[in-house]
């Protein structure tokens, strides 16, 4: 079932920053870009599991804090030449409030 | 309508100009290229490896026909241009075709000089310039036995080596008594000649060729003294002449080459020229590095940017003969007042010579061990004073200390030798990636293999591997390095812009310097944040999102995503109450491990991020502030027991350490900064490997600067000696401030001192009390804003979002 869950106000995420959503099974990083686009990825770098939420956000990319892999926020894919993918979650903003779809969560847990 | 650009000469300089132009403005011109050779653009340098059988012709093509097509460039090859009509702005080709231009670029290269002696026109007498010559040589090697190469310079020796590898019996004839006399001095030339003899080449030195004998084809070479050598092939490699015939006949002013100004324009402003055919400020060049610089400048003007200037080049030479390491740069002849440094080890076949004028390198000749060639060349081009490391310069850059890394002679290493210790990358993997993926730059190697992408101590090794694998095709570090991929501007340019424009926030920097990315990247943003903060302490609003996570969360992130907490212990001193408070905090927050650090304080590992603010509050209540163990900032001031207890102590080293730490804690720096105070020259606090170290002596205090433990150990330089504690404080603050204003982000004081030179630092800090005091005042001013304990602030709620997670209701 694709259900939208309300998360928080967009303004509670710093621009070019992230917040961590803690669920029972995993952490999810919710990013906000300079253009106020919002993205959600599992908070786990495809390299060695670094917390992507703690990285530096630039354009639509986050640089992992542990060993500098760059992850595309849109797709969750590592930028070439690195290879790997962090699971991404559908997310939307309505009236300044951020919603996420967690339905697929069990599939990746 | 687009303007029309015609390029005459489909060679290395001309086509490089087009590449640079397309990067700037892909659509400005309709471009037509005329080339006399029936090939697309190829790497002429690599003709030597092709002749030696190490490469094929296909492998040295730089731009194939698809490249021309994809970029909308018309290539007319095999039909040379024979006339330029500047009035009509037209060119005419051999086949009679006519084409008009708005701008014309001449890049006709040069021709081999053929000595005008009887018989020079016989079959089997050639130069060494293009694919056709190489094919002629390879053909001759199949059918004939004896070759004579006239000319013992770079080209001649490479030709001789190649012919010999193809089974010919080769004699090199040279007019003088010493090979490569323009690049090598006598001792190096002697070593070179000996190793070439060992490889099987024969030499006839001090010999003047007088005639070439034979019927239709050459049969022998005759010399002025009457002697002869049998020859079925003669390669003349005695020099090149700029190919100016076409330009000259069009009335374009030429001397030895086509005259151009600093914008690569000829006397006719519509006509540009680049490459070996030009003469600029009296010099004609015969190597690609200067031609590529010319290409960049020329493209800038063709694109109507109009800002670049070509100011001449300093060149260096390497010989491409496998098994021979030879490097030469600049002028190695001593003039009056010059000095010479020489290192000689005949048993190892190593010879190094540097010629100095006023402690600056003027020329270098290296034989047998050329690993440091690019370092000397850089010091030479940048005119760096080597006064401070003169004693050790001949032992190479790595001798400046590197904890066992950076072994020289990369080429000799086995494929399984580990090059990058951080990422476990071996030589074989790197060489493989370079050849299979066609990598040319350090950045590409970093991206594909991860080698040199972490601590960077192996960068020199990786660069040597690149150079030895791709030869001269390797894009040696440009003389000016951009900060990161987001900009071509260097750290220095950006710092100057921030100070002088002035620029006071990050968006203004992006705009002013025309950043290539919207938001910068993880490498430039922290640097800019620091530069802005250091220069405008009272105006600039610190940007947390541009800080690496450690400085945002005020702890060191660890491999499992937890953090470490290191409270400051001024001078390493502590009380029972403080230790008790740390123990209590450790119990309360279930700290899994505690450790005494190398910086004389206690590290609490494995703390969950959300516990940090509460833990800091407890520590603040006990009187602790952050130790900044995570920051590009003042770390620790290490002290020893000193006068209070130690039987040898001469001063109160512990107390002075505490004062130094109280003065400087909280200050943001280009990189981390460590200090120490030792109570006597036994130096128990290891002051001589710190960024700023004090060694107390009976009569006062020795101040030492620029030390480093870590990756590349560097012993401090003595800055000066002072008599009072007040002076120690003032000198340290002034030194720190100079480093804060000039250092590049992530450059520790050790490389900074080496870059700017100890002398220039002494001039300001030691010799000029006015500047020293001004620096110290600026330091104290910025400390007003910096000495706010970040932990206490966060314990009270600053940046709370950083530490809390979102929970779904
Ligand atoms: C905790 C400590 C090791 C210990 O248990 O003793 C330590 C731990 C780290 N050091 Fe260190 N260094 C520690 C003393 C040192 C020392 C010794 C000293 O200061 O006397 C050195 C050599 C001296 C020097 O710096 O000149 C040292 C040279 C380095 C280097 C190499 C720096 C260099 O310029 O070559 C790095 C890498 C870097 O900074 O880029 C580094 C980096 C690190 C980092 C921050 C790695 C990182 O980037 O995450 C480590 C954090 C571990 C963690 O999870 O908390 N650490 N590190 C020491 C903390 C001292 C303190 O109280 O603040
Ligand atoms: C064997 C060899 C080894 C070398 N090794 C090194 C080295 O190790 N390092 C180094 O830095 N340099 C080396 N060089 C020198 C380097 O190759 C040259 O400096 C460089 O190629 C010069 O570039 P250019 O564009 O000026 O001339 P070229 O590359 O020679 O290009 C000029 C082109 O113009 C064409 N042309 C001339 N007249 C006309 C016309 N009228 N119409 C149409 N086309 C015309 C020519 O046929 C030629 O293709 C080497 C050269 C050779 C031959
Ligand atoms: S603490 Fe220092 S030496 Fe130890 S692993 Fe980490 S960076 Fe390396
Ligand atoms: S864990 Fe993310 S880069 Fe290594």
PDB file of C-alpha atoms in Angstrom, chain A:
ATOM      1  CA  UNK A   1       0.000   0.000   0.000  1.00  0.00           C
ATOM      2  CA  UNK A   2       1.430   3.333  -0.983  1.00  0.00           C
ATOM      3  CA  UNK A   3       0.581   5.522   1.905  1.00  0.00           C
ATOM      4  CA  UNK A   4       2.001   9.006   2.493  1.00  0.00           C
ATOM      5  CA  UNK A   5       3.246   9.618   6.021  1.00  0.00           C
ATOM      6  CA  UNK A   6       3.629  13.163   7.307  1.00  0.00           C
ATOM      7  CA  UNK A   7       7.189  13.878   8.494  1.00  0.00           C
ATOM      8  CA  UNK A   8       7.987  17.464   9.403  1.00  0.00           C
ATOM      9  CA  UNK A   9       7.945  21.011   8.100  1.00  0.00           C
ATOM     10  CA  UNK A  10      10.354  21.596   5.273  1.00  0.00           C
ATOM     11  CA  UNK A  11      11.856  24.520   7.178  1.00  0.00           C
ATOM     12  CA  UNK A  12      12.990  22.159   9.896  1.00  0.00           C
ATOM     13  CA  UNK A  13      15.539  20.755   7.473  1.00  0.00           C
ATOM     14  CA  UNK A  14      18.454  23.143   6.863  1.00  0.00           C
ATOM     15  CA  UNK A  15      19.090  24.073   3.240  1.00  0.00           C
ATOM     16  CA  UNK A  16      21.999  21.986   1.890  1.00  0.00           C
ATOM     17  CA  UNK A  17      21.490  19.765   4.909  1.00  0.00           C
ATOM     18  CA  UNK A  18      19.609  16.722   6.122  1.00  0.00           C
ATOM     19  CA  UNK A  19      17.585  15.276   8.986  1.00  0.00           C
ATOM     20  CA  UNK A  20      17.450  11.673  10.102  1.00  0.00           C
ATOM     21  CA  UNK A  21      14.171   9.752  10.234  1.00  0.00           C
ATOM     22  CA  UNK A  22      14.518   6.877  12.652  1.00  0.00           C
ATOM     23  CA  UNK A  23      12.213   3.925  11.969  1.00  0.00           C
ATOM     24  CA  UNK A  24      12.152   0.553  13.676  1.00  0.00           C
ATOM     25  CA  UNK A  25      14.236  -1.044  10.995  1.00  0.00           C
ATOM     26  CA  UNK A  26      16.535   1.631   9.675  1.00  0.00           C
ATOM     27  CA  UNK A  27      17.542   5.271   9.512  1.00  0.00           C
ATOM     28  CA  UNK A  28      16.419   7.328   6.531  1.00  0.00           C
ATOM     29  CA  UNK A  29      18.145  10.566   5.536  1.00  0.00           C
ATOM     30  CA  UNK A  30      15.859  13.373   4.357  1.00  0.00           C
ATOM     31  CA  UNK A  31      17.813  15.954   2.347  1.00  0.00           C
ATOM     32  CA  UNK A  32      16.984  19.494   1.317  1.00  0.00           C
ATOM     33  CA  UNK A  33      18.885  21.190  -1.516  1.00  0.00           C
ATOM     34  CA  UNK A  34      19.561  24.875  -2.125  1.00  0.00           C
ATOM     35  CA  UNK A  35      16.579  24.864  -4.508  1.00  0.00           C
ATOM     36  CA  UNK A  36      14.342  23.404  -1.805  1.00  0.00           C
ATOM     37  CA  UNK A  37      14.076  20.041  -3.472  1.00  0.00           C
ATOM     38  CA  UNK A  38      13.587  17.215  -0.977  1.00  0.00           C
ATOM     39  CA  UNK A  39      14.990  13.688  -1.291  1.00  0.00           C
ATOM     40  CA  UNK A  40      14.998  10.623   0.939  1.00  0.00           C
ATOM     41  CA  UNK A  41      17.567   7.828   0.907  1.00  0.00           C
ATOM     42  CA  UNK A  42      18.342   5.042   3.292  1.00  0.00           C
ATOM     43  CA  UNK A  43      20.981   6.568   5.584  1.00  0.00           C
ATOM     44  CA  UNK A  44      23.578   4.056   4.557  1.00  0.00           C
ATOM     45  CA  UNK A  45      26.341   4.565   2.043  1.00  0.00           C
ATOM     46  CA  UNK A  46      26.672   1.736  -0.497  1.00  0.00           C
ATOM     47  CA  UNK A  47      30.416   1.736   0.194  1.00  0.00           C
ATOM     48  CA  UNK A  48      30.824   0.891   3.871  1.00  0.00           C
ATOM     49  CA  UNK A  49      27.556   1.998   5.348  1.00  0.00           C
ATOM     50  CA  UNK A  50      28.537   5.580   6.257  1.00  0.00           C
ATOM     51  CA  UNK A  51      25.689   7.845   7.404  1.00  0.00           C
ATOM     52  CA  UNK A  52      24.903   9.906   4.306  1.00  0.00           C
ATOM     53  CA  UNK A  53      22.820  12.334   6.366  1.00  0.00           C
ATOM     54  CA  UNK A  54      26.068  13.621   7.867  1.00  0.00           C
ATOM     55  CA  UNK A  55      27.652  14.437   4.513  1.00  0.00           C
ATOM     56  CA  UNK A  56      27.971  17.733   2.652  1.00  0.00           C
ATOM     57  CA  UNK A  57      25.125  18.389   0.176  1.00  0.00           C
ATOM     58  CA  UNK A  58      25.934  20.169  -3.094  1.00  0.00           C
ATOM     59  CA  UNK A  59      23.682  20.469  -6.115  1.00  0.00           C
ATOM     60  CA  UNK A  60      21.719  17.188  -6.145  1.00  0.00           C
ATOM     61  CA  UNK A  61      24.521  15.199  -4.597  1.00  0.00           C
ATOM     62  CA  UNK A  62      25.742  14.260  -1.145  1.00  0.00           C
ATOM     63  CA  UNK A  63      29.368  13.425  -0.350  1.00  0.00           C
ATOM     64  CA  UNK A  64      29.626  10.630   2.202  1.00  0.00           C
ATOM     65  CA  UNK A  65      31.479  11.736   5.343  1.00  0.00           C
ATOM     66  CA  UNK A  66      33.531   8.581   5.680  1.00  0.00           C
ATOM     67  CA  UNK A  67      35.413   8.163   2.392  1.00  0.00           C
ATOM     68  CA  UNK A  68      33.969  10.794   0.053  1.00  0.00           C
ATOM     69  CA  UNK A  69      31.847   8.705  -2.294  1.00  0.00           C
ATOM     70  CA  UNK A  70      29.365  10.954  -4.041  1.00  0.00           C
ATOM     71  CA  UNK A  71      25.752   9.793  -4.130  1.00  0.00           C
ATOM     72  CA  UNK A  72      23.108  11.150  -6.503  1.00  0.00           C
ATOM     73  CA  UNK A  73      20.149  12.166  -4.359  1.00  0.00           C
ATOM     74  CA  UNK A  74      17.703  11.589  -7.176  1.00  0.00           C
ATOM     75  CA  UNK A  75      18.521   7.971  -7.835  1.00  0.00           C
ATOM     76  CA  UNK A  76      20.554   6.893  -4.815  1.00  0.00           C
ATOM     77  CA  UNK A  77      23.258   5.743  -7.216  1.00  0.00           C
ATOM     78  CA  UNK A  78      26.932   6.384  -6.501  1.00  0.00           C
ATOM     79  CA  UNK A  79      28.511   8.667  -9.085  1.00  0.00           C
ATOM     80  CA  UNK A  80      31.037   7.089 -11.445  1.00  0.00           C
ATOM     81  CA  UNK A  81      33.503   5.587 -11.192  1.00  0.00           C
ATOM     82  CA  UNK A  82      32.093   4.205  -7.920  1.00  0.00           C
ATOM     83  CA  UNK A  83      29.276   1.709  -8.152  1.00  0.00           C
ATOM     84  CA  UNK A  84      26.485   1.093  -5.682  1.00  0.00           C
ATOM     85  CA  UNK A  85      23.063   2.313  -4.703  1.00  0.00           C
ATOM     86  CA  UNK A  86      21.264   3.476  -1.594  1.00  0.00           C
ATOM     87  CA  UNK A  87      17.572   2.775  -1.517  1.00  0.00           C
ATOM     88  CA  UNK A  88      15.463   5.830  -2.265  1.00  0.00           C
ATOM     89  CA  UNK A  89      12.014   6.596  -0.923  1.00  0.00           C
ATOM     90  CA  UNK A  90       9.236   8.555  -2.661  1.00  0.00           C
ATOM     91  CA  UNK A  91       8.847  11.914  -0.993  1.00  0.00           C
ATOM     92  CA  UNK A  92       6.755  15.035  -1.586  1.00  0.00           C
ATOM     93  CA  UNK A  93       6.158  18.508  -0.155  1.00  0.00           C
ATOM     94  CA  UNK A  94       2.688  20.017   0.189  1.00  0.00           C
ATOM     95  CA  UNK A  95       2.109  23.415   1.786  1.00  0.00           C
ATOM     96  CA  UNK A  96       5.576  23.330   3.285  1.00  0.00           C
ATOM     97  CA  UNK A  97       5.060  19.922   4.876  1.00  0.00           C
ATOM     98  CA  UNK A  98       7.142  16.891   3.890  1.00  0.00           C
ATOM     99  CA  UNK A  99       5.520  13.467   3.323  1.00  0.00           C
ATOM    100  CA  UNK A 100       7.224  10.113   2.681  1.00  0.00           C
ATOM    101  CA  UNK A 101       6.103   6.708   1.393  1.00  0.00           C
ATOM    102  CA  UNK A 102       7.489   3.956   3.564  1.00  0.00           C
ATOM    103  CA  UNK A 103       5.500   1.062   2.098  1.00  0.00           C
ATOM    104  CA  UNK A 104       8.483  -0.490   0.380  1.00  0.00           C
ATOM    105  CA  UNK A 105      10.450  -0.445   3.564  1.00  0.00           C
ATOM    106  CA  UNK A 106      10.015  -4.123   4.367  1.00  0.00           C
ATOM    107  CA  UNK A 107      11.366  -5.031   0.973  1.00  0.00           C
ATOM    108  CA  UNK A 108      14.746  -3.553   1.754  1.00  0.00           C
ATOM    109  CA  UNK A 109      14.982  -4.052   5.473  1.00  0.00           C
TER     110      UNK A 109
END
